[in-house]
Amino acid sequence: MCFAIVGSRKMTPYGHAVTTKLATDLTRAGVTVVSGLALGVDAAAQRAVVAAGGKTIAVLAGGLDAIHPASHAGLARQIVDLGGVLASEYTVGVPAHKSQFIARNRLVAALADAVIITEAAIKSGSLHTADFALDLGKPICAVPGPITSNTSQGTNQLLKNGAHVIACAQDVLDILGIGPLTSKQQTIFGLNPQQMKILSLMQTGVNKSEELYAKAGMNESDFAQALTMLEIHGHIRSLGSSNWQLL
């Protein structure tokens, strides 16, 4: 499973505490966390994953050589060293730009099975991620915060509009109906139907991206997400030229 954890750049101590706790506990449950490597909640979530020895996907708003902010270059290296992924729809050499942040949020939502917003102001960019998740039919989860805090106005509004209330990692697992994950269950519960379909096809000898996509019967976004997650979890590896190998 892959969950997005996103939120305010102007994170409060409360936001940092709940973000770190959720990211750590979800990582220990075998979940992959996707976020945008941005200041505040994004980086806090991904640092927690790294500290727990887990895998995370950092979606960039520029090319793979355009880590933004530059101060997160070290975190990006740690993510890759632990088997995580830096993802971008932009070619190398394209700098991160404000106009590309919303597009980045679209990819974050597309890669996730559910989107968790831990702290967000009423105009936070992370609310765009929630909108994209809604369009994609994916669960939106939010952590309630103090009504006196500007950085909780956005999350509290999401809850008023019907988002799932999240107080702990188990709440998210329950929403998706997968229950608590033990280490022995991670391999089973870590695969969704799309990933299982691709593995089944590869077991019959189909190993080229084009043929897998044609036979999988899923949309392009779900197909790309399934391949990415299978590679991250060590089920397949790329041989180049759109060829894949079962591990």
XYZ file of C-alpha atoms in Angstrom:
247
model
C 0.000 0.000 0.000
C 1.074 3.576 -0.634
C -0.253 6.548 1.343
C 0.420 10.222 0.716
C 1.219 12.392 3.725
C 1.143 16.092 2.891
C 0.416 19.408 4.546
C 1.540 22.864 5.494
C 4.996 24.243 4.805
C 4.572 26.383 7.947
C 4.314 23.366 10.209
C 3.680 23.832 13.929
C 5.116 21.593 16.686
C 1.712 19.881 16.772
C 1.854 19.232 13.034
C 5.398 17.909 13.316
C 4.450 15.545 16.133
C 1.413 14.007 14.426
C 3.151 13.808 11.042
C 6.193 12.052 12.491
C 4.052 9.617 14.483
C 1.818 8.710 11.537
C 4.694 8.319 9.078
C 6.710 6.204 11.506
C 3.842 3.880 12.408
C 2.689 3.458 8.801
C 6.249 2.663 7.740
C 6.504 0.008 10.446
C 3.232 -1.445 9.147
C 4.813 -1.932 5.732
C 3.263 1.076 4.012
C 5.149 3.197 1.477
C 4.759 6.949 2.013
C 4.632 9.377 -0.913
C 5.087 13.129 -0.517
C 6.566 16.172 -2.215
C 9.900 16.713 -0.384
C 8.708 20.245 0.410
C 9.319 22.248 3.555
C 7.177 21.438 6.565
C 4.917 18.396 6.662
C 6.274 16.762 3.484
C 9.868 16.677 4.675
C 8.864 15.731 8.227
C 6.966 12.713 6.925
C 9.798 11.603 4.672
C 12.440 12.106 7.358
C 10.367 9.907 9.673
C 10.220 7.194 7.019
C 13.987 7.358 6.547
C 14.540 7.216 10.310
C 12.347 4.108 10.463
C 14.330 2.503 7.634
C 11.408 2.519 5.216
C 10.816 3.446 1.603
C 9.285 6.686 0.426
C 8.526 8.292 -2.931
C 9.486 11.954 -3.302
C 7.651 13.626 -6.186
C 9.555 16.637 -7.497
C 8.292 19.855 -9.084
C 11.256 19.943 -11.470
C 13.737 17.555 -13.048
C 15.486 14.891 -10.987
C 18.488 17.201 -10.667
C 16.333 20.057 -9.317
C 15.843 19.235 -5.641
C 13.685 21.963 -4.114
C 14.459 23.316 -1.661
C 18.166 22.680 -2.194
C 18.565 22.104 1.544
C 16.691 18.812 1.102
C 19.332 17.333 -1.220
C 20.712 15.278 1.658
C 17.260 13.905 2.462
C 16.791 13.018 -1.204
C 20.043 11.019 -1.146
C 18.944 9.187 1.998
C 15.633 8.289 0.361
C 17.389 6.748 -2.629
C 19.992 4.987 -0.470
C 17.179 3.199 1.375
C 15.572 2.010 -1.849
C 13.066 4.826 -2.198
C 12.309 6.777 -5.349
C 12.624 10.325 -6.651
C 9.859 10.789 -9.219
C 9.255 13.564 -11.722
C 7.384 14.147 -14.956
C 9.989 16.737 -15.979
C 13.246 16.100 -17.794
C 16.649 16.666 -16.235
C 17.563 20.340 -16.326
C 14.045 21.670 -15.741
C 14.122 23.800 -12.557
C 11.369 23.623 -9.961
C 8.870 26.429 -10.482
C 5.858 27.618 -8.507
C 3.546 26.891 -11.422
C 4.611 23.225 -11.324
C 3.814 22.592 -7.654
C 0.122 21.899 -8.305
C 1.042 19.463 -11.088
C 3.398 17.776 -8.620
C 0.504 17.419 -6.172
C -1.527 15.674 -8.872
C 1.152 12.994 -9.161
C 1.317 12.595 -5.391
C -2.425 11.889 -5.317
C -2.211 9.541 -8.299
C 0.501 7.414 -6.685
C -1.322 7.068 -3.365
C -4.051 4.668 -2.288
C -5.186 7.334 0.194
C -4.181 10.926 0.950
C -3.506 12.036 4.535
C -3.303 15.739 5.366
C -1.912 16.277 8.847
C -1.918 20.076 9.040
C -2.991 22.680 6.488
C -4.149 26.275 6.347
C -7.290 27.156 4.428
C -5.255 28.081 1.318
C -2.598 25.376 1.666
C -1.387 23.820 -1.574
C -1.953 20.418 0.005
C -5.691 20.982 -0.405
C -5.086 20.703 -4.158
C -3.774 17.213 -3.447
C -7.052 16.458 -1.666
C -9.008 17.761 -4.672
C -7.034 15.517 -7.028
C -7.600 12.536 -4.730
C -11.333 13.276 -4.736
C -11.343 13.367 -8.540
C -9.536 10.009 -8.580
C -11.969 8.458 -6.119
C -9.365 7.944 -3.408
C -9.977 8.341 0.343
C -9.101 11.715 1.872
C -7.989 11.624 5.502
C -7.301 14.574 7.785
C -5.999 15.097 11.298
C -8.177 17.474 13.345
C -6.413 20.430 14.913
C -7.067 23.334 17.277
C -9.785 25.670 16.017
C -7.537 28.577 17.031
C -4.708 27.446 14.742
C -4.514 28.879 11.221
C -2.597 25.810 10.085
C -5.491 23.543 11.056
C -8.263 25.518 9.349
C -7.786 23.626 6.095
C -7.803 20.172 7.679
C -10.784 21.029 9.877
C -12.655 22.233 6.779
C -11.873 18.950 5.017
C -13.359 17.086 7.971
C -16.515 19.231 7.813
C -16.754 18.321 4.127
C -16.593 14.590 4.834
C -12.916 13.625 5.020
C -12.050 10.691 7.276
C -10.906 11.622 10.788
C -7.416 10.307 11.509
C -5.918 10.074 14.987
C -3.477 7.210 14.441
C -2.030 4.991 11.716
C -4.531 2.225 12.429
C -7.368 4.588 11.489
C -5.994 4.766 7.942
C -5.539 1.005 7.696
C -9.112 0.487 8.906
C -10.492 2.862 6.267
C -8.957 0.713 3.543
C -10.109 -2.459 5.278
C -6.693 -4.069 5.581
C -6.365 -4.154 9.364
C -3.064 -4.228 11.255
C -0.109 -5.552 9.268
C 2.424 -7.968 10.710
C 5.830 -8.405 9.112
C 4.690 -11.727 7.608
C 1.605 -10.089 6.118
C 3.395 -7.177 4.479
C 4.134 -9.048 1.256
C 0.468 -10.102 0.907
C -1.249 -6.905 1.935
C 1.347 -4.753 0.200
C -0.042 -5.783 -3.194
C -3.228 -4.313 -4.560
C -5.255 -5.975 -7.363
C -3.451 -3.999 -10.080
C -0.049 -5.111 -8.801
C -1.241 -8.722 -8.533
C -2.501 -8.554 -12.122
C 0.882 -7.400 -13.415
C 2.726 -10.092 -11.448
C 0.349 -12.724 -12.816
C 1.017 -11.566 -16.372
C 4.775 -11.579 -15.816
C 4.562 -15.123 -14.471
C 3.196 -16.138 -17.878
C 6.232 -14.643 -19.621
C 4.950 -11.157 -20.440
C 7.741 -8.722 -19.528
C 7.560 -5.672 -21.812
C 5.800 -2.537 -20.587
C 3.745 -2.125 -23.752
C 2.431 -5.694 -23.668
C 1.804 -5.608 -19.922
C -0.180 -2.383 -20.291
C -2.201 -3.771 -23.194
C -3.150 -6.927 -21.284
C -3.553 -5.487 -17.783
C -6.819 -3.716 -18.543
C -6.164 -0.661 -16.372
C -5.683 3.034 -16.998
C -2.237 4.523 -17.539
C -2.025 6.100 -14.076
C -2.868 2.848 -12.241
C -0.473 0.898 -14.452
C 2.443 3.278 -13.808
C 1.728 3.280 -10.073
C 1.576 -0.523 -9.952
C 4.925 -0.901 -11.744
C 6.555 1.670 -9.460
C 5.317 -0.006 -6.282
C 6.309 -3.494 -7.465
C 9.820 -2.233 -8.156
C 10.082 -0.397 -4.826
C 9.027 -3.494 -2.897
C 11.520 -5.680 -4.734
C 9.092 -7.834 -6.725
C 10.403 -6.749 -10.135
C 13.322 -4.841 -11.602
C 13.858 -2.857 -14.776
C 16.175 -4.293 -17.416
C 15.944 -1.178 -19.578
C 14.240 -0.749 -22.946
C 10.837 -1.206 -21.250
C 11.717 -4.749 -20.149
C 11.014 -6.051 -16.629
C 12.187 -9.079 -14.675
C 10.484 -10.929 -11.833
C 12.585 -11.241 -8.673
